[in-house]
Amino acid sequence: MENAKMRAVRYDRFGGIEALYIGEVPKPAPDAEEVLVQVKAAGINPGEAAIRQGKMAQQFPSTFPSGQGSDFAGVVVAAGASAEDFKVGDEVIGFSNRRNSQAEFVAVPTDQLVLKPANVPWEQAGALFVAGTTAFAALQAMKMSHGETLVISGAAGGVGSVLIQLARNANLRVIGIAGPDNQEWLQQQGVTPVPYGNGLEHKLRQLVAGNKEDVFIDLYGGGYVDMAIRLGIKPENIDTIIDFEAAKKYGTKTAGNAAGANAGVMQALATMMAEGKLTIPIAATYPMSEVQAAYKELEQRHTRGKIVLIP
């Protein structure tokens, strides 16, 4: 139907959560090689908050009014004339490169979709892409072997909660840095938990015991790369997805979402979910109309797993 409208998350200027609102925008029509998906769940991510705050204006310029979001899962409701592989009614997991998945509908090329396994809940499917592919790419970049030790900062967050599962599936010894509320949960995942704060570096020094082959993946920033260097971990065995200044200073790796942002990786992760080898922990779900509250919780940086919007 021409002139059809839908609701979508928008912002008209750089700013805090107060800049976010729900706007009425034209409902997209799929191009020839695209499908239109009715969104059932859309994950939110720290990078989206940083873009909206203007902190990444050079890397990701915004044109106003802007939408938000990459992650989504939903049902195909229309297909372009040349679209293959997916049909109306298919349940899919996908990603958008247009910052527009936090909406009632999204149109994407078919190479940005995979079929959603029937046993995967909508909330987990809709939160998979950014966190899952970032964790996958970071771990792949470190080329670790059975039994080696991986230290992770932000181990209970969106990316961390996926990374620890991938690492344990690979039979790695995992040390997870997280807040006191997440120590028991990390232990249940087979991770050696270490609370951040006073005494952290001393505790880690005892656990890594100066092993030069230990690997450190920093998902939090705030000085963890510097600490890894002080622990004696080699720069080539350190990866950060957030502290790019420290990475430049020491020559560490910065592997993350860009390296894994494709449907092939998403398919591998979806298969793990279907087989019960990977779960996306859901910290909270919010109706899309409460997008400000969702990002307020996200930006406190204390969530376990992912926060998801439900259109």
C-alpha positions as a printed Julia matrix, in Angstrom:
311×3 Matrix{Float64}:
  0.0     0.0    0.0
  1.44    3.36  -1.0
  1.94    5.97   1.73
  1.8     3.26   4.43
  3.43    4.31   7.69
  5.18    2.53  10.56
  6.66    3.38  13.93
 10.44    3.54  14.34
 13.06    4.76  16.8
 14.43    8.14  15.72
 16.69   10.98  16.85
 17.04   14.43  15.27
 20.28   15.54  16.93
 23.25   14.18  18.83
 22.52   13.82  22.52
 21.6    11.64  25.47
 18.63    9.32  25.76
 16.33   12.36  25.75
 17.09   12.71  22.0
 15.34    9.39  21.29
 11.7     9.26  20.28
  9.24    7.08  18.36
  8.43    8.6   15.01
  6.01    7.72  12.24
  7.94    7.08   9.02
  7.19    5.59   5.61
  6.98    1.81   5.67
  9.82    0.54   3.44
  9.22   -1.37   0.23
 11.76   -4.04  -0.66
 13.97   -3.54  -3.71
 14.25   -6.35  -6.24
 16.78   -8.38  -4.23
 15.42   -7.5   -0.79
 12.72   -8.79   1.51
 10.55   -6.89   3.95
 10.62   -8.24   7.51
  8.12   -7.54  10.26
 10.38   -7.13  13.27
  9.59   -9.28  16.31
 12.67   -8.3   18.37
 15.59   -5.9   17.96
 18.66   -5.92  20.19
 20.3    -2.69  21.33
 24.04   -2.1   21.58
 26.54    0.29  23.22
 27.83    1.32  19.79
 24.41    2.68  18.89
 24.43    4.83  22.02
 27.89    6.14  21.13
 26.78    7.02  17.59
 23.69    8.85  18.88
 25.82   10.74  21.42
 28.08   11.95  18.58
 31.13   10.09  19.92
 31.62    8.24  16.63
 30.65   10.99  14.2
 33.84   10.58  12.17
 33.53    6.8   11.74
 29.73    6.74  11.42
 28.36   10.12  10.26
 24.69   10.72  11.03
 22.16   12.42   8.82
 19.1    13.72  10.66
 16.54   12.52  11.35
 18.31    9.22  11.95
 17.12    5.75  12.83
 18.9     3.19  14.99
 19.77   -0.45  15.11
 21.45   -3.36  13.32
 20.11   -6.47  15.1
 16.69   -7.92  14.41
 14.62  -11.05  14.03
 11.2   -11.31  12.46
  8.93  -12.71   9.76
  9.25  -12.09   6.02
  6.07  -10.33   4.83
  7.05   -9.31   1.28
  9.79  -10.14  -1.23
 11.31   -8.27  -4.17
 10.97   -9.6   -7.69
 14.49  -11.08  -7.73
 14.72  -12.09  -4.08
 15.62  -15.75  -3.67
 16.29  -18.06  -0.71
 13.54  -16.54   1.47
  9.78  -16.46   1.06
  6.83  -14.82   2.76
  6.25  -16.45   6.15
  9.87  -17.39   6.79
 11.13  -16.65  10.3
 14.54  -15.01  10.01
 17.48  -13.56  11.93
 19.12  -10.62  10.27
 21.09   -7.41  10.33
 20.75   -4.02   8.7
 23.61   -1.74   7.63
 21.27    1.26   7.46
 20.75    1.87  11.19
 17.03    1.2   11.0
 16.23   -2.16  12.62
 14.59   -0.63  15.7
 11.29   -0.32  13.87
  8.14   -2.25  13.07
  9.47   -3.26   9.63
 12.87   -3.37   7.94
 13.84   -4.06   4.31
 17.2    -5.81   3.8
 19.08   -7.71   1.08
 18.68  -11.47   1.36
 22.42  -11.97   2.03
 21.88  -10.3    5.43
 19.46  -12.97   6.65
 19.46  -16.56   7.88
 16.54  -18.75   8.83
 15.69  -18.65  12.54
 15.82  -22.11  14.12
 12.39  -22.99  15.46
 13.68  -23.61  18.99
 15.39  -20.21  19.33
 13.25  -17.57  21.14
 12.58  -14.29  19.34
 14.39  -12.22  21.96
 17.6   -14.23  21.62
 17.39  -14.24  17.83
 16.87  -10.49  17.71
 19.91   -9.87  19.92
 22.31  -12.19  18.11
 24.03  -10.26  15.35
 26.24   -7.54  16.84
 27.22   -9.3   20.07
 27.51  -12.72  18.45
 29.61  -11.76  15.44
 31.82   -9.48  17.53
 32.58  -12.29  19.99
 33.15  -14.76  17.14
 35.57  -12.45  15.29
 37.51  -11.53  18.43
 38.06  -15.16  19.39
 38.96  -16.22  15.84
 41.59  -13.46  15.65
 43.46  -14.85  18.66
 43.98  -18.34  17.14
 43.92  -20.09  20.51
 44.43  -23.8   21.17
 42.83  -26.33  23.52
 43.63  -25.61  27.18
 45.09  -22.11  26.73
 44.0   -19.29  29.03
 41.77  -16.41  27.94
 41.11  -13.4   30.19
 38.0   -11.34  29.33
 37.02   -7.92  30.7
 33.28   -7.18  30.63
 32.74  -10.94  30.68
 29.04  -10.82  31.58
 27.97   -8.13  29.11
 26.36   -8.6   25.73
 29.52   -9.6   23.86
 31.19  -11.18  26.89
 28.3   -13.52  27.63
 28.61  -14.92  24.09
 32.42  -14.95  24.07
 32.71  -17.02  27.24
 30.45  -19.69  25.72
 32.42  -19.79  22.46
 35.65  -20.04  24.44
 34.36  -22.82  26.68
 33.07  -24.68  23.59
 36.66  -24.52  22.33
 37.93  -26.03  25.62
 39.76  -22.88  26.67
 40.43  -21.92  30.27
 38.48  -18.69  30.78
 39.01  -16.01  33.44
 36.15  -13.52  33.48
 36.27  -10.02  34.95
 32.82   -8.75  35.96
 30.88   -7.17  38.8
 30.1    -8.92  42.08
 26.54   -9.76  41.0
 27.83  -11.87  38.12
 30.43  -14.0   39.92
 28.14  -16.96  40.58
 26.7   -16.88  37.06
 30.19  -16.9   35.51
 31.15  -19.83  37.69
 28.1   -21.73  36.43
 29.4   -21.17  32.88
 32.71  -22.85  33.73
 34.54  -19.53  34.03
 36.95  -18.51  36.8
 35.34  -15.24  37.96
 37.31  -12.25  39.23
 35.48   -9.13  40.48
 36.7    -5.8   39.16
 37.87   -3.15  41.6
 40.49   -3.2   44.34
 43.0    -6.01  44.08
 42.02   -7.07  40.55
 45.5    -6.84  39.06
 47.04   -8.77  41.96
 44.45  -11.55  41.62
 44.97  -11.78  37.87
 48.74  -11.89  38.3
 48.28  -14.99  40.47
 45.95  -16.61  37.94
 47.94  -15.99  34.77
 51.28  -16.62  36.5
 53.29  -14.76  33.86
 52.41  -17.16  31.06
 53.43  -15.27  27.93
 50.95  -17.22  25.8
 47.91  -16.08  27.78
 45.39  -14.04  25.78
 43.42  -10.99  26.94
 40.28   -9.75  25.17
 39.1    -6.34  26.4
 35.39   -5.68  25.94
 35.11   -2.82  28.42
 37.91   -0.25  27.98
 38.99    1.98  30.82
 42.58    0.81  31.19
 42.31   -2.95  30.77
 44.74   -3.02  27.84
 47.33   -1.18  29.97
 46.78   -3.72  32.73
 47.19   -6.65  30.35
 50.54   -5.23  29.26
 51.6    -4.89  32.9
 50.65   -8.53  33.46
 53.22   -9.48  30.84
 50.79  -10.51  28.11
 52.26   -9.91  24.67
 50.6    -7.15  22.56
 49.82   -9.63  19.78
 47.9   -11.69  22.36
 45.69   -8.73  23.34
 42.52   -7.69  21.52
 40.26   -4.74  22.34
 36.96   -3.87  20.71
 36.76   -0.49  22.44
 40.09    1.05  23.55
 41.56    2.03  20.19
 43.99    4.56  21.66
 45.61    1.86  23.78
 45.64   -0.5   20.8
 47.53    2.1   18.76
 49.93    2.75  21.65
 50.88   -0.9   22.18
 50.15   -2.44  18.78
 47.43   -4.78  20.0
 44.68   -6.28  17.86
 41.29   -4.61  17.38
 39.33   -7.51  15.86
 35.6    -7.39  16.41
 32.31   -6.94  14.63
 33.58   -5.72  11.25
 35.59   -8.91  10.75
 32.63  -11.17  11.54
 29.73   -9.09  10.27
 28.3   -11.43   7.69
 25.57  -13.99   7.25
 28.02  -16.91   7.26
 29.13  -16.18  10.81
 25.52  -15.5   11.83
 24.52  -18.9   10.4
 27.26  -20.64  12.39
 26.06  -18.96  15.58
 22.39  -19.74  14.85
 23.31  -23.4   14.36
 25.07  -23.42  17.74
 21.92  -21.95  19.3
 19.73  -24.57  17.65
 22.01  -27.31  19.0
 21.96  -25.91  22.54
 25.64  -24.91  22.45
 24.98  -21.16  22.66
 22.44  -19.06  24.51
 22.05  -15.29  24.33
 21.27  -14.21  27.93
 18.5   -11.61  27.95
 18.89   -8.99  30.67
 15.61   -7.22  29.88
 13.02   -6.61  27.19
 11.26   -3.3   26.63
  8.42   -2.3   24.33
  9.82   -0.08  21.59
  7.86    2.85  23.02
 10.14    2.67  26.09
 13.36    3.0   24.09
 14.7     5.73  26.4
 14.37    3.46  29.44
 16.06    0.61  27.54
 19.1     2.73  26.67
 19.21    4.19  30.17
 19.68    0.66  31.52
 22.18   -0.22  28.78
 24.34    2.85  29.42
 24.77    1.97  33.1
 26.97   -0.91  31.79
 25.91   -3.4   34.44
 23.62   -5.67  32.45
 24.14   -9.42  32.1
 23.64  -10.24  28.47
 21.44   -8.28  26.08
 18.61   -5.76  26.23
 15.96   -6.14  23.55
 13.23   -3.91  22.11
  9.87   -5.43  21.12
  8.08   -3.35  18.43
